Amino acid sequence: MTANASFKLTGHSGALVEHHLDAALPRVGAAISNLKGIYQFHHINVGLGTLGFLAVKRNAPDGESLVLVSNRHVLFANDAEHDEIIFQPDYEEQDDHVIFDAPRLNAIAKIDGEGLCGHFSFAYPGEPEKPYYIDCATASLLLKQSKNPQRTQGRIRHFAKIARVHPLDTLRGRELKVRLLGRPDSTWGKIIDSAATVETIHGELCRNTLIIEALPDRHGVRQPFSRKGDSGALLVDQYQRAVGLLWGYHMRDPYISYACHIHPVLSCLQITPWHFDFCAPRSTNKD
């Protein structure tokens, strides 16, 4: 999302982060930003993207390494670096301006790894390795996992499990239907290709990319599947399975969007997703 900011910050000092630390875990599907664009001279790109999902590093003790997952180009926008703060700010849009609510910048995480914006070699069981284009990175949550076992009650499941988009899921008339997680008014789309090579405006070829085409609503009206600021959103199919991570859309066709396959993302980042709307100790009972 590119827009003018309504005010500037002088930096992310410890006092700023402490003052704006959110008291609740971040909302999946809501906007995030490192906010560097609003205090760098001549920058008009605020760098707003989307929090795709929450996860834990595979080799870390429970609750000690909770991370949020989004696109690398979102978390590292405007030349951000490791350990810089990620915010989930309250804001509103007026014309070409993004107006932030200064008392509610909501510091939620700290960039903790490089991630990858490029090709990652990955093999599904029984298949040879292929280069999958992925755009992903993580930021460690500032608010740690709840130790209160009572919070395990009443959890809302964001998705049931992780699934692969197979080439058979793109056959005409059988296309897998998907939407963006955390958006109550999100547009449904269908995956029309699971192994596409997409060329970016910079000439980069992105191999084995998912292509999503927007579907018309119940009134027969078709809206764009994604818009500026949706980068990093998680794709969930009609069976409530997480299948991909959105990274862009077609510059001339508003009804076409692009996403990474989810399994290469998880393998590259070495993370295990959390399915729920907040993190709590694991239950001994099956959900």
Coordinates of C-alpha atoms in Angstrom, one line a residue:
M1 CA 0.0 0.0 0.0
T2 CA 1.5 3.3 -1.1
A3 CA 0.2 6.5 0.5
N4 CA 1.3 9.7 2.3
A5 CA 1.6 9.6 6.1
S6 CA -0.1 12.3 8.2
F7 CA 2.8 12.6 10.6
K8 CA 6.4 11.6 11.1
L9 CA 8.3 9.7 13.9
T10 CA 11.8 10.4 14.9
G11 CA 12.6 6.7 15.6
H12 CA 11.6 3.6 17.4
S13 CA 13.1 4.4 20.8
G14 CA 12.6 2.0 23.7
A15 CA 10.2 4.5 25.3
L16 CA 8.1 4.6 22.1
V17 CA 7.9 0.8 21.9
E18 CA 7.0 0.5 25.6
H19 CA 4.4 3.2 25.4
H20 CA 2.8 1.7 22.4
L21 CA 3.1 -2.0 23.3
D22 CA -0.2 -3.7 22.6
A23 CA -1.7 -5.5 25.6
A24 CA -3.3 -8.2 23.4
L25 CA -1.9 -10.7 20.9
P26 CA -2.0 -9.3 17.4
R27 CA -5.0 -9.8 15.1
V28 CA -4.5 -12.3 12.3
G29 CA -5.5 -10.7 9.0
A30 CA -5.0 -7.1 10.2
A31 CA -2.6 -4.5 8.9
I32 CA 1.1 -4.4 10.0
S33 CA 4.0 -2.1 9.3
N34 CA 7.5 -1.3 10.5
L35 CA 6.4 2.4 10.1
K36 CA 9.9 3.4 8.8
G37 CA 8.3 5.0 5.8
I38 CA 6.6 7.7 7.9
Y39 CA 9.9 9.1 9.4
Q40 CA 12.3 8.6 6.5
F41 CA 12.6 11.8 4.4
H42 CA 10.8 11.8 1.1
H43 CA 9.3 8.4 1.7
I44 CA 5.6 8.1 0.8
N45 CA 5.4 4.3 1.0
V46 CA 4.1 3.5 4.5
G47 CA 4.8 -0.2 4.0
L48 CA 1.4 -1.5 5.2
G49 CA 0.9 -5.3 4.7
T50 CA -1.0 -8.1 6.5
L51 CA -0.3 -10.4 9.4
G52 CA -0.8 -13.8 7.7
F53 CA -0.7 -16.2 10.7
L54 CA 1.0 -16.9 14.0
A55 CA 3.6 -19.7 14.4
V56 CA 6.3 -21.2 16.7
K57 CA 9.8 -22.1 15.7
R58 CA 10.1 -25.8 15.5
N59 CA 13.1 -26.3 17.7
A60 CA 12.1 -23.8 20.4
P61 CA 10.4 -24.6 23.7
D62 CA 6.6 -24.0 23.8
G63 CA 5.7 -20.3 24.1
E64 CA 9.3 -19.1 24.0
S65 CA 9.5 -18.3 20.3
L66 CA 6.2 -17.2 19.0
V67 CA 6.4 -15.4 15.7
L68 CA 4.1 -13.7 13.3
V69 CA 4.4 -14.5 9.6
S70 CA 4.1 -12.2 6.6
N71 CA 5.9 -11.3 3.4
R72 CA 9.5 -10.4 3.6
H73 CA 8.8 -7.3 1.5
V74 CA 6.3 -6.2 4.2
L75 CA 8.4 -6.8 7.3
F76 CA 11.6 -5.4 5.7
A77 CA 9.9 -2.5 3.8
N78 CA 11.8 0.8 3.6
D79 CA 15.2 -0.9 4.3
A80 CA 14.2 -2.3 7.7
E81 CA 16.7 -4.5 9.5
H82 CA 16.9 -7.3 12.0
D83 CA 15.5 -6.4 15.5
E84 CA 13.4 -3.5 14.2
I85 CA 9.9 -3.2 15.6
I86 CA 6.7 -4.2 13.8
F87 CA 3.5 -2.4 14.6
Q88 CA -0.2 -3.1 14.1
P89 CA -1.4 0.5 14.1
D90 CA -4.9 2.0 14.1
Y91 CA -5.3 4.2 11.1
E92 CA -7.8 5.5 8.5
E93 CA -7.5 6.4 4.9
Q94 CA -8.5 9.8 3.5
D95 CA -7.9 10.2 -0.2
D96 CA -4.2 9.4 -0.8
H97 CA -3.3 9.9 2.9
V98 CA -3.0 7.3 5.7
I99 CA -3.8 8.9 9.0
F100 CA -2.4 7.1 12.0
D101 CA -3.8 7.3 15.6
A102 CA -0.6 8.3 17.4
P103 CA -1.6 6.9 20.8
R104 CA -2.4 3.5 19.2
L105 CA 0.6 2.5 17.2
N106 CA 0.6 -0.9 18.9
A107 CA 4.1 -2.4 18.9
I108 CA 3.6 -6.2 18.5
A109 CA 6.8 -7.8 17.3
K110 CA 10.5 -7.6 16.5
I111 CA 12.0 -8.8 13.2
D112 CA 14.0 -11.9 14.0
G113 CA 15.2 -13.4 10.8
E114 CA 16.0 -12.7 7.2
G115 CA 13.3 -14.9 5.7
L116 CA 13.5 -15.2 1.9
C117 CA 12.2 -13.4 -1.2
G118 CA 13.3 -15.7 -3.9
H119 CA 13.3 -19.4 -4.9
F120 CA 13.4 -22.2 -2.3
S121 CA 14.1 -25.8 -3.3
F122 CA 11.4 -28.1 -2.0
A123 CA 10.1 -31.6 -2.7
Y124 CA 6.7 -33.0 -1.9
P125 CA 6.8 -36.7 -1.0
G126 CA 7.6 -38.9 -3.9
E127 CA 8.4 -35.9 -6.2
P128 CA 11.7 -34.3 -7.2
E129 CA 12.9 -31.0 -5.8
K130 CA 11.6 -27.9 -7.6
P131 CA 12.3 -24.2 -7.1
Y132 CA 9.3 -22.6 -5.4
Y133 CA 9.1 -18.8 -5.3
I134 CA 8.4 -17.6 -1.8
D135 CA 8.2 -14.2 -0.1
C136 CA 8.1 -14.7 3.7
A137 CA 9.7 -13.7 7.0
T138 CA 9.0 -13.8 10.7
A139 CA 9.0 -11.3 13.6
S140 CA 9.1 -12.5 17.2
L141 CA 6.1 -11.5 19.3
L142 CA 6.7 -9.0 22.1
L143 CA 3.8 -10.3 24.1
K144 CA 4.7 -13.9 25.1
Q145 CA 2.5 -16.9 25.2
S146 CA -0.2 -17.0 27.9
K147 CA 0.5 -19.3 30.8
N148 CA -3.1 -19.2 32.0
P149 CA -4.7 -22.7 31.1
Q150 CA -8.2 -21.1 31.4
R151 CA -7.5 -19.4 28.1
T152 CA -7.6 -22.7 26.2
Q153 CA -11.4 -22.5 26.5
G154 CA -13.4 -20.9 23.7
R155 CA -10.6 -20.7 21.2
I156 CA -11.6 -19.8 17.6
R157 CA -10.0 -22.0 15.0
H158 CA -8.7 -20.0 12.1
F159 CA -8.0 -23.0 9.9
A160 CA -8.2 -26.8 10.4
K161 CA -4.9 -27.9 8.8
I162 CA -2.3 -27.2 6.2
A163 CA -2.9 -28.5 2.7
R164 CA -1.1 -28.6 -0.7
V165 CA -2.7 -27.1 -3.8
H166 CA -2.2 -30.0 -6.3
P167 CA -2.4 -29.5 -10.1
L168 CA -5.6 -31.5 -10.1
D169 CA -7.1 -28.7 -7.9
T170 CA -6.9 -26.3 -10.9
L171 CA -8.8 -28.4 -13.4
R172 CA -11.6 -26.4 -15.1
G173 CA -14.8 -26.7 -13.1
R174 CA -12.9 -28.3 -10.1
E175 CA -10.8 -25.3 -9.1
L176 CA -10.1 -25.0 -5.4
K177 CA -11.8 -22.0 -3.9
V178 CA -9.9 -19.7 -1.5
R179 CA -10.3 -16.5 0.5
L180 CA -8.0 -14.3 2.7
L181 CA -7.9 -15.2 6.4
G182 CA -9.1 -12.7 8.9
R183 CA -11.3 -10.7 6.4
P184 CA -15.0 -11.1 7.2
D185 CA -15.9 -9.4 3.8
S186 CA -13.1 -11.1 1.8
T187 CA -13.8 -12.0 -1.8
W188 CA -13.7 -15.6 -2.8
G189 CA -11.4 -16.7 -5.6
K190 CA -10.4 -19.9 -7.4
I191 CA -6.9 -21.2 -8.0
I192 CA -6.4 -21.5 -11.8
D193 CA -2.8 -22.5 -11.8
S194 CA -0.5 -24.1 -9.2
A195 CA 2.8 -24.1 -11.1
A196 CA 2.8 -20.8 -12.9
T197 CA 5.9 -18.7 -13.8
V198 CA 5.0 -15.1 -13.1
E199 CA 7.2 -12.2 -14.2
T200 CA 7.4 -9.2 -11.9
I201 CA 7.6 -5.5 -13.0
H202 CA 11.3 -5.8 -12.3
G203 CA 11.7 -8.7 -14.7
E204 CA 12.1 -11.4 -12.0
L205 CA 10.6 -14.8 -12.9
C206 CA 8.7 -16.4 -10.0
R207 CA 8.3 -20.1 -10.5
N208 CA 5.7 -22.5 -9.2
T209 CA 3.4 -19.6 -8.1
L210 CA -0.3 -20.0 -7.3
I211 CA -2.6 -17.8 -9.4
I212 CA -6.0 -16.9 -8.0
E213 CA -8.8 -15.4 -10.0
A214 CA -11.6 -13.6 -8.2
L215 CA -15.1 -15.1 -8.3
P216 CA -18.4 -13.1 -8.6
D217 CA -20.5 -12.7 -5.5
R218 CA -24.0 -14.0 -5.1
H219 CA -25.2 -10.9 -7.1
G220 CA -23.0 -11.7 -10.0
V221 CA -20.6 -8.8 -9.2
R222 CA -16.9 -9.5 -9.3
Q223 CA -14.5 -7.5 -7.0
P224 CA -10.7 -7.7 -7.0
F225 CA -9.5 -10.7 -4.9
S226 CA -6.8 -8.6 -3.3
R227 CA -5.8 -5.0 -2.9
K228 CA -2.8 -2.8 -1.8
G229 CA -2.0 -3.7 1.8
D230 CA -3.1 -7.4 1.5
S231 CA 0.5 -8.7 1.0
G232 CA 1.3 -11.4 3.5
A233 CA -2.3 -12.6 4.0
L234 CA -2.9 -16.3 4.4
L235 CA -5.0 -18.2 1.8
V236 CA -7.6 -20.5 3.3
D237 CA -9.7 -22.8 1.1
Q238 CA -13.3 -23.9 1.3
Y239 CA -12.4 -26.8 3.5
Q240 CA -10.8 -24.4 6.1
R241 CA -7.2 -25.5 5.1
A242 CA -4.3 -23.0 4.9
V243 CA -2.8 -23.4 1.4
G244 CA -0.7 -20.3 0.5
L245 CA 0.7 -16.9 1.4
L246 CA -0.4 -13.9 -0.8
W247 CA 2.4 -11.8 -2.2
G248 CA 1.0 -9.7 -5.1
Y249 CA -1.5 -9.0 -7.8
H250 CA -1.6 -8.4 -11.5
M251 CA -0.8 -4.8 -12.4
R252 CA -3.3 -4.7 -15.3
D253 CA -5.9 -7.3 -14.3
P254 CA -7.4 -6.5 -10.9
Y255 CA -9.1 -9.9 -10.6
I256 CA -5.8 -11.9 -10.6
S257 CA -3.6 -12.3 -7.6
Y258 CA -0.5 -14.4 -6.7
A259 CA 0.6 -16.5 -3.7
C260 CA 3.3 -18.8 -2.5
H261 CA 2.6 -22.5 -1.7
I262 CA 2.4 -22.8 2.0
H263 CA 4.6 -25.9 2.6
P264 CA 7.8 -24.4 1.1
V265 CA 7.2 -21.3 3.3
L266 CA 6.9 -23.4 6.5
S267 CA 10.0 -25.5 5.5
C268 CA 12.1 -22.4 4.8
L269 CA 11.2 -20.6 8.0
Q270 CA 11.3 -23.8 10.1
I271 CA 8.0 -23.0 11.8
T272 CA 4.8 -24.7 12.9
P273 CA 1.6 -22.7 12.5
W274 CA -0.9 -22.0 15.3
H275 CA -4.5 -22.6 14.2
F276 CA -6.2 -20.4 16.7
D277 CA -6.9 -16.7 17.4
F278 CA -4.6 -16.6 20.4
C279 CA -1.8 -18.7 21.7
A280 CA -2.2 -20.8 24.8
P281 CA -0.6 -23.9 26.4
R282 CA -1.3 -27.1 24.5
S283 CA -4.2 -29.1 25.7
T284 CA -4.0 -32.8 26.5
N285 CA -7.4 -33.2 24.8
K286 CA -8.0 -33.4 21.1
D287 CA -9.5 -30.3 19.6

